[in-house]
Tab-separated table of C-alpha atoms and ligand atoms in Angstrom:
chain	number	residue	atom	x	y	z
A	274	MET	CA	-41.254	9.531	-1.051
A	275	SER	CA	-39.189	9.294	2.137
A	276	LEU	CA	-36.041	11.399	2.006
A	277	GLY	CA	-35.426	10.611	5.687
A	278	ILE	CA	-33.307	7.633	4.681
A	279	ILE	CA	-30.687	9.801	2.963
A	280	GLY	CA	-27.376	9.286	4.708
A	281	SER	CA	-28.249	5.708	5.686
A	282	ASN	CA	-25.318	3.720	4.281
A	283	LEU	CA	-26.222	0.064	3.719
A	284	TRP	CA	-22.635	-1.101	4.165
A	285	HIS	CA	-22.426	0.471	7.614
A	286	ALA	CA	-25.831	-0.960	8.522
A	287	THR	CA	-24.868	-4.538	7.583
A	288	SER	CA	-21.167	-4.786	8.446
A	289	LYS	CA	-20.179	-6.359	11.723
A	290	SER	CA	-17.123	-4.657	13.148
A	291	LEU	CA	-14.697	-7.112	14.703
A	292	LEU	CA	-11.967	-4.494	14.688
A	293	LYS	CA	-10.641	-3.576	18.125
A	294	THR	CA	-8.496	-0.458	18.322
A	295	ASN	CA	-7.530	1.901	21.102
A	296	CYS	CA	-6.697	5.590	21.439
A	297	LEU	CA	-3.245	6.946	20.813
A	298	SER	CA	-2.161	7.613	24.413
A	299	LYS	CA	1.415	8.879	24.123
A	300	ASP	CA	4.101	10.226	21.797
A	301	LYS	CA	5.829	7.460	19.854
A	302	SER	CA	8.674	6.589	17.513
A	303	VAL	CA	7.859	4.075	14.766
A	304	ASP	CA	9.220	2.903	11.426
A	305	VAL	CA	6.255	4.029	9.306
A	306	VAL	CA	3.158	6.165	9.819
A	307	VAL	CA	0.260	5.506	7.432
A	308	ILE	CA	-2.356	8.265	7.271
A	309	GLY	CA	-5.850	7.197	6.182
A	310	GLY	CA	-7.832	4.025	6.827
A	311	GLY	CA	-9.141	3.067	3.368
A	312	TYR	CA	-7.956	0.222	1.115
A	313	THR	CA	-4.691	2.003	0.254
A	314	GLY	CA	-3.654	2.788	3.824
A	315	VAL	CA	-4.840	-0.464	5.392
A	316	SER	CA	-3.347	-2.657	2.656
A	317	CYS	CA	-0.040	-0.807	3.094
A	318	ALA	CA	-0.101	-1.175	6.891
A	319	LEU	CA	-0.945	-4.864	6.610
A	320	ARG	CA	1.965	-5.622	4.285
A	321	LEU	CA	4.407	-3.579	6.370
A	322	ALA	CA	3.346	-5.287	9.602
A	323	GLU	CA	3.622	-8.722	8.017
A	324	LYS	CA	7.155	-7.906	6.972
A	325	GLY	CA	8.068	-6.949	10.537
A	326	SER	CA	7.842	-3.143	10.375
A	327	ASN	CA	6.688	-1.136	13.343
A	328	VAL	CA	3.729	0.593	11.662
A	329	LEU	CA	1.125	2.996	13.002
A	330	LEU	CA	-2.038	3.843	11.017
A	331	LEU	CA	-3.886	7.037	11.914
A	332	GLU	CA	-7.483	7.538	10.750
A	333	ALA	CA	-9.237	10.887	11.242
A	334	GLU	CA	-12.687	9.293	11.660
A	335	HIS	CA	-13.412	5.558	11.455
A	336	ILE	CA	-11.901	2.901	9.204
A	337	GLY	CA	-14.030	3.082	6.047
A	338	GLU	CA	-15.122	6.702	6.475
A	339	GLY	CA	-13.970	7.479	2.926
A	340	GLY	CA	-14.667	5.896	-0.451
A	341	SER	CA	-13.759	2.443	0.875
A	342	GLY	CA	-16.862	2.362	3.078
A	343	ARG	CA	-19.228	3.878	0.521
A	344	ASN	CA	-18.554	2.302	-2.878
A	345	VAL	CA	-20.543	-0.093	-5.073
A	346	GLY	CA	-18.368	-3.090	-4.244
A	347	LEU	CA	-17.499	-4.097	-7.820
A	348	VAL	CA	-14.106	-5.782	-7.773
A	349	ASN	CA	-12.876	-5.264	-11.320
A	350	SER	CA	-9.522	-5.644	-12.971
A	351	GLY	CA	-7.652	-2.752	-14.556
A	352	LEU	CA	-8.681	0.864	-14.481
A	353	TRP	CA	-11.775	2.609	-15.739
A	354	MET	CA	-10.283	3.394	-19.130
A	355	GLU	CA	-9.375	0.904	-21.823
A	356	PRO	CA	-5.920	-0.702	-21.495
A	357	ASP	CA	-4.801	0.646	-24.894
A	358	LYS	CA	-5.430	4.166	-23.644
A	359	VAL	CA	-3.392	3.509	-20.474
A	360	GLU	CA	-0.452	2.449	-22.644
A	361	LYS	CA	-0.881	5.473	-24.873
A	362	LEU	CA	-0.910	7.855	-21.896
A	363	LEU	CA	1.966	6.306	-19.950
A	364	GLY	CA	4.049	4.987	-22.813
A	365	GLN	CA	4.318	1.343	-23.809
A	366	ALA	CA	6.514	-0.085	-21.042
A	367	ALA	CA	4.940	1.812	-18.119
A	368	GLY	CA	1.425	1.232	-19.468
A	369	ILE	CA	1.967	-2.499	-19.884
A	370	LYS	CA	3.304	-2.696	-16.329
A	371	LEU	CA	0.304	-0.874	-14.817
A	372	ASN	CA	-2.188	-2.873	-16.908
A	373	HIS	CA	-0.500	-6.087	-15.928
A	374	MET	CA	-0.415	-5.337	-12.188
A	375	LEU	CA	-4.052	-4.222	-12.132
A	376	ALA	CA	-5.273	-7.083	-14.311
A	377	ARG	CA	-4.405	-9.301	-11.358
A	378	GLY	CA	-6.256	-6.998	-8.928
A	379	PRO	CA	-9.370	-9.165	-8.396
A	380	GLU	CA	-7.173	-12.219	-7.827
A	381	PHE	CA	-5.295	-10.233	-5.170
A	382	VAL	CA	-8.499	-9.039	-3.455
A	383	PHE	CA	-10.202	-12.454	-3.478
A	384	GLY	CA	-6.893	-13.984	-2.395
A	385	ASN	CA	-6.861	-11.654	0.630
A	386	ILE	CA	-10.460	-12.582	1.428
A	387	GLU	CA	-9.525	-16.246	1.478
A	388	LYS	CA	-6.174	-15.815	3.224
A	389	TYR	CA	-7.555	-13.691	6.068
A	390	ASN	CA	-10.906	-15.477	6.183
A	391	ILE	CA	-12.905	-12.286	5.604
A	392	ASP	CA	-16.642	-12.977	5.572
A	393	CYS	CA	-17.623	-10.096	3.261
A	394	GLU	CA	-20.438	-11.431	1.036
A	395	SER	CA	-17.958	-11.990	-1.777
A	396	THR	CA	-19.269	-13.328	-5.092
A	397	GLN	CA	-17.051	-14.355	-7.982
A	398	THR	CA	-19.607	-14.744	-10.745
A	399	GLY	CA	-18.096	-11.826	-12.638
A	400	THR	CA	-19.284	-8.325	-13.383
A	401	LEU	CA	-21.374	-7.127	-16.331
A	402	HIS	CA	-20.575	-3.952	-18.246
A	403	CYS	CA	-23.899	-3.289	-19.946
A	404	ALA	CA	-24.484	-1.473	-23.255
A	405	HIS	CA	-27.125	1.222	-22.862
A	406	SER	CA	-27.074	2.048	-26.622
A	407	SER	CA	-25.653	0.884	-29.956
A	408	LYS	CA	-22.689	3.200	-29.401
A	409	GLY	CA	-22.174	1.649	-25.985
A	410	LEU	CA	-22.181	-1.800	-27.587
A	411	GLU	CA	-19.518	-0.661	-30.057
A	412	ASN	CA	-17.367	0.440	-27.129
A	413	LEU	CA	-17.843	-2.969	-25.483
A	414	ARG	CA	-16.750	-4.739	-28.701
A	415	GLU	CA	-13.565	-2.683	-28.689
A	416	ARG	CA	-13.003	-3.408	-25.010
A	417	LEU	CA	-13.518	-7.117	-25.687
A	418	ARG	CA	-10.763	-7.002	-28.304
A	419	GLN	CA	-8.374	-5.218	-25.957
A	420	TYR	CA	-9.124	-7.463	-22.962
A	421	GLN	CA	-8.819	-10.684	-24.976
A	422	LEU	CA	-5.504	-9.508	-26.375
A	423	ARG	CA	-4.283	-9.307	-22.777
A	424	GLY	CA	-5.588	-12.724	-21.840
A	425	LEU	CA	-8.511	-11.653	-19.627
A	426	SER	CA	-11.397	-14.074	-19.272
A	427	VAL	CA	-14.258	-12.150	-20.882
A	428	ASP	CA	-17.347	-12.770	-23.085
A	429	LEU	CA	-19.639	-10.418	-24.976
A	430	LEU	CA	-23.221	-11.435	-24.170
A	431	SER	CA	-26.086	-10.965	-26.637
A	432	LYS	CA	-29.146	-8.893	-25.776
A	433	ALA	CA	-31.102	-12.041	-24.864
A	434	GLU	CA	-28.266	-13.418	-22.702
A	435	THR	CA	-27.968	-10.056	-20.948
A	436	GLU	CA	-31.710	-10.010	-20.295
A	437	ASN	CA	-31.435	-13.470	-18.736
A	438	LYS	CA	-28.643	-12.374	-16.408
A	439	LEU	CA	-30.238	-9.072	-15.345
A	440	GLY	CA	-33.956	-9.731	-15.564
A	441	THR	CA	-34.516	-6.633	-17.713
A	442	PRO	CA	-34.554	-6.163	-21.514
A	443	ASN	CA	-33.094	-2.682	-21.098
A	444	TYR	CA	-29.580	-3.365	-22.411
A	445	LYS	CA	-28.269	-4.216	-25.878
A	446	GLY	CA	-25.601	-6.603	-24.630
A	447	ALA	CA	-22.958	-6.852	-21.914
A	448	LEU	CA	-19.317	-7.684	-21.369
A	449	HIS	CA	-19.045	-10.449	-18.817
A	450	LEU	CA	-15.745	-10.025	-16.971
A	451	LYS	CA	-15.499	-13.436	-15.431
A	452	GLU	CA	-12.633	-12.972	-12.975
A	453	ALA	CA	-14.353	-10.023	-11.327
A	454	GLY	CA	-16.978	-10.085	-8.576
A	455	THR	CA	-18.609	-8.189	-5.736
A	456	ILE	CA	-17.959	-7.655	-2.052
A	457	GLN	CA	-19.475	-5.922	0.955
A	458	PRO	CA	-16.846	-3.194	0.647
A	459	LEU	CA	-16.725	-2.046	4.271
A	460	THR	CA	-16.554	-5.584	5.663
A	461	TYR	CA	-13.667	-6.369	3.310
A	462	LEU	CA	-11.809	-3.280	4.530
A	463	ARG	CA	-12.484	-4.043	8.188
A	464	GLY	CA	-11.265	-7.600	7.584
A	465	LEU	CA	-8.001	-6.280	6.147
A	466	ALA	CA	-7.680	-3.939	9.148
A	467	CYS	CA	-8.187	-6.862	11.577
A	468	ALA	CA	-5.481	-8.781	9.705
A	469	ALA	CA	-3.149	-5.776	9.967
A	470	VAL	CA	-3.706	-5.541	13.736
A	471	SER	CA	-3.121	-9.299	14.101
A	472	ALA	CA	0.131	-8.882	12.184
A	473	GLY	CA	1.249	-6.213	14.660
A	474	ALA	CA	0.122	-2.887	13.161
A	475	SER	CA	-1.285	-0.256	15.524
A	476	ILE	CA	-4.446	1.423	14.265
A	477	HIS	CA	-5.883	4.523	15.920
A	478	GLN	CA	-9.256	5.878	14.817
A	479	MET	CA	-10.615	9.373	15.499
A	480	THR	CA	-7.046	10.618	15.235
A	481	PRO	CA	-6.617	13.231	12.497
A	482	VAL	CA	-3.116	14.114	11.412
A	483	THR	CA	-2.774	17.902	11.432
A	484	ALA	CA	0.860	18.374	10.363
A	485	ILE	CA	3.763	16.500	8.784
A	486	GLU	CA	7.242	17.992	9.078
A	487	ARG	CA	10.740	16.872	8.253
A	488	ASN	CA	13.189	17.576	11.135
A	489	ASN	CA	16.670	16.111	11.681
A	490	GLU	CA	16.177	13.438	9.012
A	491	THR	CA	12.999	12.226	10.705
A	492	TRP	CA	9.339	12.713	9.878
A	493	GLU	CA	7.319	14.318	12.658
A	494	ILE	CA	3.612	13.647	12.468
A	495	THR	CA	1.305	15.725	14.629
A	496	THR	CA	-2.168	14.831	15.881
A	497	PRO	CA	-4.262	17.069	18.181
A	498	GLU	CA	-2.719	15.431	21.256
A	499	HIS	CA	0.506	13.691	20.282
A	500	ASN	CA	3.657	13.718	18.178
A	501	ILE	CA	5.009	10.706	16.364
A	502	LYS	CA	8.466	10.320	14.888
A	503	ALA	CA	8.838	8.029	11.872
A	504	ASP	CA	11.353	7.068	9.215
A	505	ALA	CA	8.674	6.959	6.539
A	506	VAL	CA	5.169	8.250	5.947
A	507	ILE	CA	2.362	7.300	3.537
A	508	LEU	CA	-0.475	9.713	2.901
A	509	ALA	CA	-3.500	7.661	1.821
A	510	THR	CA	-6.286	10.173	2.357
A	511	ASN	CA	-7.432	10.418	-1.278
A	512	ALA	CA	-10.845	12.114	-1.812
A	513	TYR	CA	-11.463	12.363	1.941
A	514	HIS	CA	-8.334	14.329	2.819
A	515	GLN	CA	-8.958	16.680	5.762
A	516	SER	CA	-7.288	18.785	8.478
A	517	LEU	CA	-3.816	18.605	6.975
A	518	PRO	CA	-2.541	21.555	4.923
A	519	ILE	CA	0.367	20.141	2.935
A	520	SER	CA	1.572	20.550	-0.652
A	521	ALA	CA	1.349	16.794	-1.224
A	522	ALA	CA	-2.373	16.748	-0.396
A	523	PRO	CA	-4.355	14.877	-3.062
A	524	ILE	CA	-5.432	17.046	-5.998
A	525	TYR	CA	-8.503	15.785	-7.814
A	526	THR	CA	-11.889	16.682	-9.251
A	527	PRO	CA	-14.595	15.667	-6.760
A	528	VAL	CA	-17.284	13.559	-8.457
A	529	HIS	CA	-20.107	12.178	-6.348
A	530	TYR	CA	-21.845	8.839	-6.759
A	531	PHE	CA	-24.985	7.852	-4.864
A	532	GLN	CA	-26.636	4.524	-4.124
A	533	THR	CA	-30.099	3.452	-3.022
A	534	ALA	CA	-30.995	0.019	-1.642
A	535	THR	CA	-34.401	-1.654	-1.406
A	536	LYS	CA	-35.512	-3.976	1.368
A	537	PRO	CA	-34.638	-7.658	0.692
A	538	LEU	CA	-36.718	-8.826	-2.292
A	539	ASP	CA	-38.829	-11.962	-2.124
A	540	GLU	CA	-37.638	-15.290	-3.546
A	541	ALA	CA	-39.671	-15.105	-6.761
A	542	LEU	CA	-38.101	-11.762	-7.685
A	543	LEU	CA	-34.606	-12.923	-6.747
A	544	LYS	CA	-34.936	-15.789	-9.238
A	545	LYS	CA	-35.421	-13.219	-12.040
A	546	ILE	CA	-33.368	-10.175	-10.995
A	547	ILE	CA	-29.598	-10.773	-11.342
A	548	PRO	CA	-30.004	-14.400	-10.144
A	549	GLU	CA	-26.245	-15.087	-10.354
A	550	GLN	CA	-25.503	-11.868	-8.445
A	551	GLN	CA	-23.125	-10.217	-10.871
A	552	GLY	CA	-22.352	-6.566	-10.220
A	553	CYS	CA	-23.513	-4.481	-13.196
A	554	TRP	CA	-22.754	-1.018	-14.540
A	555	ASP	CA	-23.481	0.637	-17.855
A	556	THR	CA	-21.900	2.535	-20.728
A	557	ALA	CA	-24.044	5.681	-20.341
A	558	MET	CA	-22.214	8.998	-20.093
A	559	VAL	CA	-23.835	9.507	-16.671
A	560	MET	CA	-23.098	6.021	-15.473
A	561	SER	CA	-25.372	3.913	-13.285
A	562	SER	CA	-24.988	0.550	-11.554
A	563	ILE	CA	-27.118	-2.272	-10.155
A	564	ARG	CA	-26.217	-5.164	-7.914
A	565	ARG	CA	-27.646	-7.227	-5.089
A	566	ASP	CA	-26.389	-7.782	-1.575
A	567	LYS	CA	-26.379	-11.114	0.218
A	568	ALA	CA	-29.762	-10.491	1.855
A	569	GLY	CA	-31.347	-9.894	-1.566
A	570	ARG	CA	-31.585	-6.107	-1.552
A	571	LEU	CA	-31.371	-4.468	-4.945
A	572	ILE	CA	-28.844	-1.632	-4.957
A	573	LEU	CA	-29.105	1.013	-7.645
A	574	GLY	CA	-26.493	3.734	-8.020
A	575	ALA	CA	-25.539	6.595	-10.328
A	576	VAL	CA	-23.366	9.668	-10.586
A	577	GLY	CA	-24.663	12.474	-8.356
A	578	SER	CA	-24.674	13.827	-4.837
A	579	LEU	CA	-27.640	13.368	-2.521
A	580	ASP	CA	-27.007	16.748	-0.926
A	581	MET	CA	-29.986	18.981	-1.589
A	582	PRO	CA	-31.337	20.435	-3.827
A	583	SER	CA	-30.051	18.146	-6.628
A	584	GLY	CA	-30.323	15.165	-4.263
A	585	TYR	CA	-34.101	15.202	-4.699
A	586	ILE	CA	-33.737	14.886	-8.482
A	587	HIS	CA	-31.250	12.002	-8.220
A	588	TYR	CA	-33.390	10.162	-5.673
A	589	ASN	CA	-36.511	10.583	-7.799
A	590	TRP	CA	-34.582	9.334	-10.855
A	591	ALA	CA	-33.548	6.198	-8.908
A	592	GLN	CA	-37.193	5.469	-8.048
A	593	GLN	CA	-38.298	5.901	-11.667
A	594	ARG	CA	-35.328	3.919	-12.956
A	595	LEU	CA	-36.159	0.974	-10.710
A	596	LYS	CA	-39.698	0.866	-12.173
A	597	LYS	CA	-38.379	1.219	-15.736
A	598	LEU	CA	-35.842	-1.624	-15.345
A	599	TYR	CA	-38.131	-3.906	-13.356
A	600	PRO	CA	-41.787	-2.998	-13.992
A	601	TYR	CA	-42.821	-6.297	-12.351
A	602	ILE	CA	-41.084	-5.482	-9.044
A	603	GLY	CA	-44.208	-3.923	-7.487
A	604	ASN	CA	-44.255	-1.193	-4.909
A	605	VAL	CA	-40.757	-1.457	-3.473
A	606	GLU	CA	-39.423	1.463	-1.420
A	607	PHE	CA	-35.764	2.249	-0.812
A	608	GLU	CA	-34.539	1.682	2.738
A	609	HIS	CA	-31.032	3.107	2.368
A	610	ALA	CA	-29.577	5.992	0.352
A	611	TRP	CA	-26.055	7.361	0.621
A	612	HIS	CA	-23.307	8.855	-1.494
A	613	GLY	CA	-19.546	9.141	-1.655
A	614	ARG	CA	-16.864	11.285	-3.233
A	615	ILE	CA	-14.641	9.945	-5.992
A	616	ALA	CA	-11.183	11.437	-6.648
A	617	TYR	CA	-11.103	11.910	-10.435
A	618	SER	CA	-7.771	12.846	-11.899
A	619	ASN	CA	-7.432	14.704	-15.191
A	620	ASP	CA	-5.958	11.710	-16.984
A	621	HIS	CA	-8.073	9.202	-14.956
A	622	LEU	CA	-4.878	7.547	-13.737
A	623	PRO	CA	-3.838	7.100	-10.090
A	624	HIS	CA	-0.835	9.155	-8.963
A	625	ILE	CA	1.997	8.667	-6.489
A	626	VAL	CA	3.707	11.819	-5.248
A	627	GLU	CA	7.042	11.366	-3.483
A	628	PHE	CA	7.092	14.494	-1.305
A	629	GLY	CA	10.326	13.787	0.568
A	630	PRO	CA	12.615	10.939	1.586
A	631	ASN	CA	10.431	7.867	2.207
A	632	ALA	CA	7.274	9.941	1.955
A	633	PHE	CA	4.443	9.251	-0.506
A	634	SER	CA	0.954	10.420	-1.249
A	635	ILE	CA	-1.258	8.040	-3.294
A	636	PHE	CA	-4.562	9.141	-4.823
A	637	GLY	CA	-6.769	9.528	-7.916
A	638	TYR	CA	-8.162	6.064	-8.682
A	639	SER	CA	-10.968	7.840	-10.562
A	640	GLY	CA	-13.740	5.455	-9.464
A	641	ARG	CA	-11.891	2.129	-9.714
A	642	GLY	CA	-10.142	1.763	-6.377
A	643	ILE	CA	-11.018	-1.490	-4.609
A	644	ALA	CA	-8.477	-3.683	-6.355
A	645	PRO	CA	-6.146	-0.799	-7.354
A	646	GLY	CA	-6.127	0.614	-3.784
A	647	THR	CA	-5.324	-2.814	-2.353
A	648	VAL	CA	-2.574	-3.319	-4.954
A	649	PHE	CA	-1.063	0.188	-4.638
A	650	GLY	CA	-1.033	0.059	-0.823
A	651	SER	CA	0.723	-3.266	-0.735
A	652	ALA	CA	3.154	-2.236	-3.478
A	653	ALA	CA	4.031	0.976	-1.600
A	654	ALA	CA	4.892	-1.137	1.448
A	655	GLU	CA	7.162	-3.375	-0.625
A	656	TYR	CA	8.873	-0.331	-2.095
A	657	MET	CA	9.408	1.245	1.336
A	658	LEU	CA	11.037	-1.901	2.599
A	659	SER	CA	13.226	-2.627	-0.397
A	660	GLY	CA	13.813	0.694	-2.136
A	661	ASP	CA	13.105	-1.228	-5.331
A	662	LEU	CA	11.037	0.974	-7.672
A	663	SER	CA	9.908	-1.995	-9.737
A	664	TYR	CA	7.397	-2.857	-7.004
A	665	LEU	CA	5.394	0.296	-7.750
A	666	PRO	CA	2.655	0.077	-10.431
A	667	ILE	CA	3.525	3.609	-11.603
A	668	LYS	CA	6.546	5.852	-11.236
A	669	PRO	CA	6.284	8.417	-8.435
A	670	VAL	CA	6.489	12.103	-9.318
A	671	ARG	CA	7.898	14.922	-7.138
A	672	SER	CA	4.811	17.091	-7.345
A	673	TYR	CA	1.412	16.989	-8.972
A	674	THR	CA	-1.101	19.661	-9.776
A	675	GLU	CA	-4.387	20.137	-11.618
A	676	ARG	CA	-6.386	23.304	-12.205
A	677	PHE	CA	-10.044	24.225	-11.863
A	678	THR	CA	-10.905	21.027	-9.992
A	679	SER	CA	-13.787	22.560	-7.999
A	680	ILE	CA	-15.351	24.044	-11.123
A	681	LYS	CA	-15.029	20.730	-12.942
A	682	GLY	CA	-16.695	19.014	-9.956
A	683	VAL	CA	-19.645	21.430	-10.185
A	684	PHE	CA	-19.855	20.753	-13.917
A	685	TYR	CA	-20.077	16.952	-13.357
A	686	GLU	CA	-22.791	17.414	-10.731
A	687	PHE	CA	-24.719	19.820	-12.933
A	688	GLY	CA	-24.537	17.389	-15.884
A	689	ALA	CA	-25.728	14.452	-13.755
A	690	THR	CA	-28.592	16.531	-12.339
A	691	ALA	CA	-29.718	17.662	-15.805
A	692	PHE	CA	-29.549	14.045	-17.029
A	693	HIS	CA	-31.508	12.670	-14.077
A	694	GLY	CA	-34.044	15.452	-14.320
A	695	SER	CA	-35.018	14.411	-17.832
A	696	SER	CA	-37.611	11.628	-18.074
A	697	ARG	CA	-35.899	10.438	-21.288
A	698	PHE	CA	-33.192	8.906	-19.116
A	699	PHE	CA	-35.276	7.044	-16.541
B	964	FAD	C1	-19.723	5.953	-4.262
B	964	FAD	C2	-18.463	5.301	-4.771
B	964	FAD	C3	-18.563	4.142	-5.547
B	964	FAD	C4	-17.407	3.485	-5.961
B	964	FAD	N1	-17.518	2.259	-6.536
B	964	FAD	C5	-16.407	1.527	-6.778
B	964	FAD	C6	-16.496	0.197	-7.228
B	964	FAD	O1	-17.579	-0.384	-7.367
B	964	FAD	N2	-15.343	-0.464	-7.511
B	964	FAD	C7	-14.123	0.098	-7.330
B	964	FAD	O2	-13.112	-0.551	-7.610
B	964	FAD	N3	-14.002	1.350	-6.841
B	964	FAD	C8	-15.102	2.076	-6.541
B	964	FAD	N4	-14.993	3.327	-6.027
B	964	FAD	C9	-13.655	3.876	-5.757
B	964	FAD	C10	-13.068	3.341	-4.455
B	964	FAD	O3	-14.065	3.225	-3.467
B	964	FAD	C11	-11.965	4.292	-3.971
B	964	FAD	O4	-11.059	4.523	-5.029
B	964	FAD	C12	-11.199	3.710	-2.794
B	964	FAD	O5	-12.080	3.385	-1.750
B	964	FAD	C13	-10.153	4.691	-2.321
B	964	FAD	O6	-9.524	4.135	-1.201
B	964	FAD	P1	-8.428	4.972	-0.421
B	964	FAD	O7	-7.882	4.116	0.654
B	964	FAD	O8	-7.436	5.531	-1.368
B	964	FAD	O9	-9.214	6.230	0.188
B	964	FAD	P2	-10.433	6.293	1.212
B	964	FAD	O10	-11.161	5.022	1.319
B	964	FAD	O11	-11.223	7.501	0.840
B	964	FAD	O12	-9.727	6.530	2.615
B	964	FAD	C14	-9.114	7.743	2.971
B	964	FAD	C15	-9.194	7.855	4.490
B	964	FAD	O13	-8.320	8.894	4.936
B	964	FAD	C16	-8.887	9.458	6.094
B	964	FAD	N5	-8.259	10.773	6.330
B	964	FAD	C17	-8.430	11.904	5.629
B	964	FAD	N6	-7.681	12.916	6.135
B	964	FAD	C18	-7.036	12.409	7.211
B	964	FAD	C19	-6.132	12.971	8.163
B	964	FAD	N7	-5.735	14.263	8.100
B	964	FAD	N8	-5.662	12.170	9.154
B	964	FAD	C20	-6.038	10.862	9.226
B	964	FAD	N9	-6.905	10.290	8.343
B	964	FAD	C21	-7.401	11.052	7.348
B	964	FAD	C22	-10.366	9.547	5.738
B	964	FAD	O14	-11.170	9.710	6.885
B	964	FAD	C23	-10.589	8.225	5.005
B	964	FAD	O15	-11.044	7.207	5.867
B	964	FAD	C24	-16.129	4.025	-5.650
B	964	FAD	C25	-16.034	5.209	-4.902
B	964	FAD	C26	-17.184	5.842	-4.452
B	964	FAD	C27	-17.075	7.071	-3.608
């Protein structure tokens, strides 16, 4: 077993960066400062620039350093939880609005890919939510009912149909969400960032924001070397927030998710294993996912951090799981293994905190952030420009807090490690 590959992120290895940015070289005054270069921040900057705003995006590391450069790449509609539950939690009107805006998320993402000509391995053959047990299948039947009620294009596949799509008899059935698909997540993000720069946004990488202050009706944003004055500020740092002590910093439970990728499989295997290239995930309590990339690598992921010592257990589980799902695959080693941090909120809903005049923090997508991040970022831009609250998918709050988030994070990791350590769950 080679653990030397841990930290090798496939998306970084296979994404061409066409993005050209320069260093922030002087103090500036702009309309809006966006902090954080993930889907939320970049989508916001893009929309603002297209509408003629003078917008500056500051990224502490590189574009895609956070969840947006590490995820599975499943472009799904809605949130993680069932739409009925969203309406129950938010109330009928607010829940319907959020469900409706996020139902159109994949259309928005694939529309961006087409509009900005982003070559990001996108597939639109749907995603498959796979039942790992009879109870899981029951949950999928209920989801089917709720999705159909809302007009989503979705089918419940039988066990045999699921086996045909995945190349493994391991699942009892699957929901086929036909409007969904997969992307190379980092390339999509970089493509959006290129579009933002073309539209006139300034993007500066390796530029952490260290302070935000309100002085004389202006926001003052501090980086290690410069000060920027702005009328508005968006904090889009989510689970990768750093260097900036501020009450509006994202509050969330950190949950890690790791992925391992094989070398490209040979043609005979590719004809059997997910031949239509749907992205797949399952109903298990400790969730796992499988998908392919364009080159034919099989990518297997699950909840857990690859940091040692539990990293060894997760990695070993992935190797055993691959053999259990695809016993005919032969002796295939992983070539990449990496993980990322998900910002889980207590209610599993995203949150917008309005921490001052024209100042917002957006976070907490709870593991479903490709389409939601793109939608929320763009919507925040529209709201900034118009002052019209109806653009926002959810109502902003003045402050947000959760308790015991670190302990809950340890609990999730402990549960995933115990699960992956048991051979019953290979
Ligand atoms: C392993 C994994 C798998 C996932 N799989 C899926 C999936 O298949 N489908 C899906 O829809 N969602 C998925 N998600 C969720 C999704 O990736 C995230 O919700 C989404 O990327 C969040 O985007 P964001 O822009 O809000 O934050 P991020 O992408 O995390 O970006 C935040 C950025 O802010 C920067 N930053 C932090 N502090 C500062 C500072 N002080 N100054 C300047 N910049 C700063 C960080 O460096 C980072 O680049 C997954 C997440 C993970 C981690």
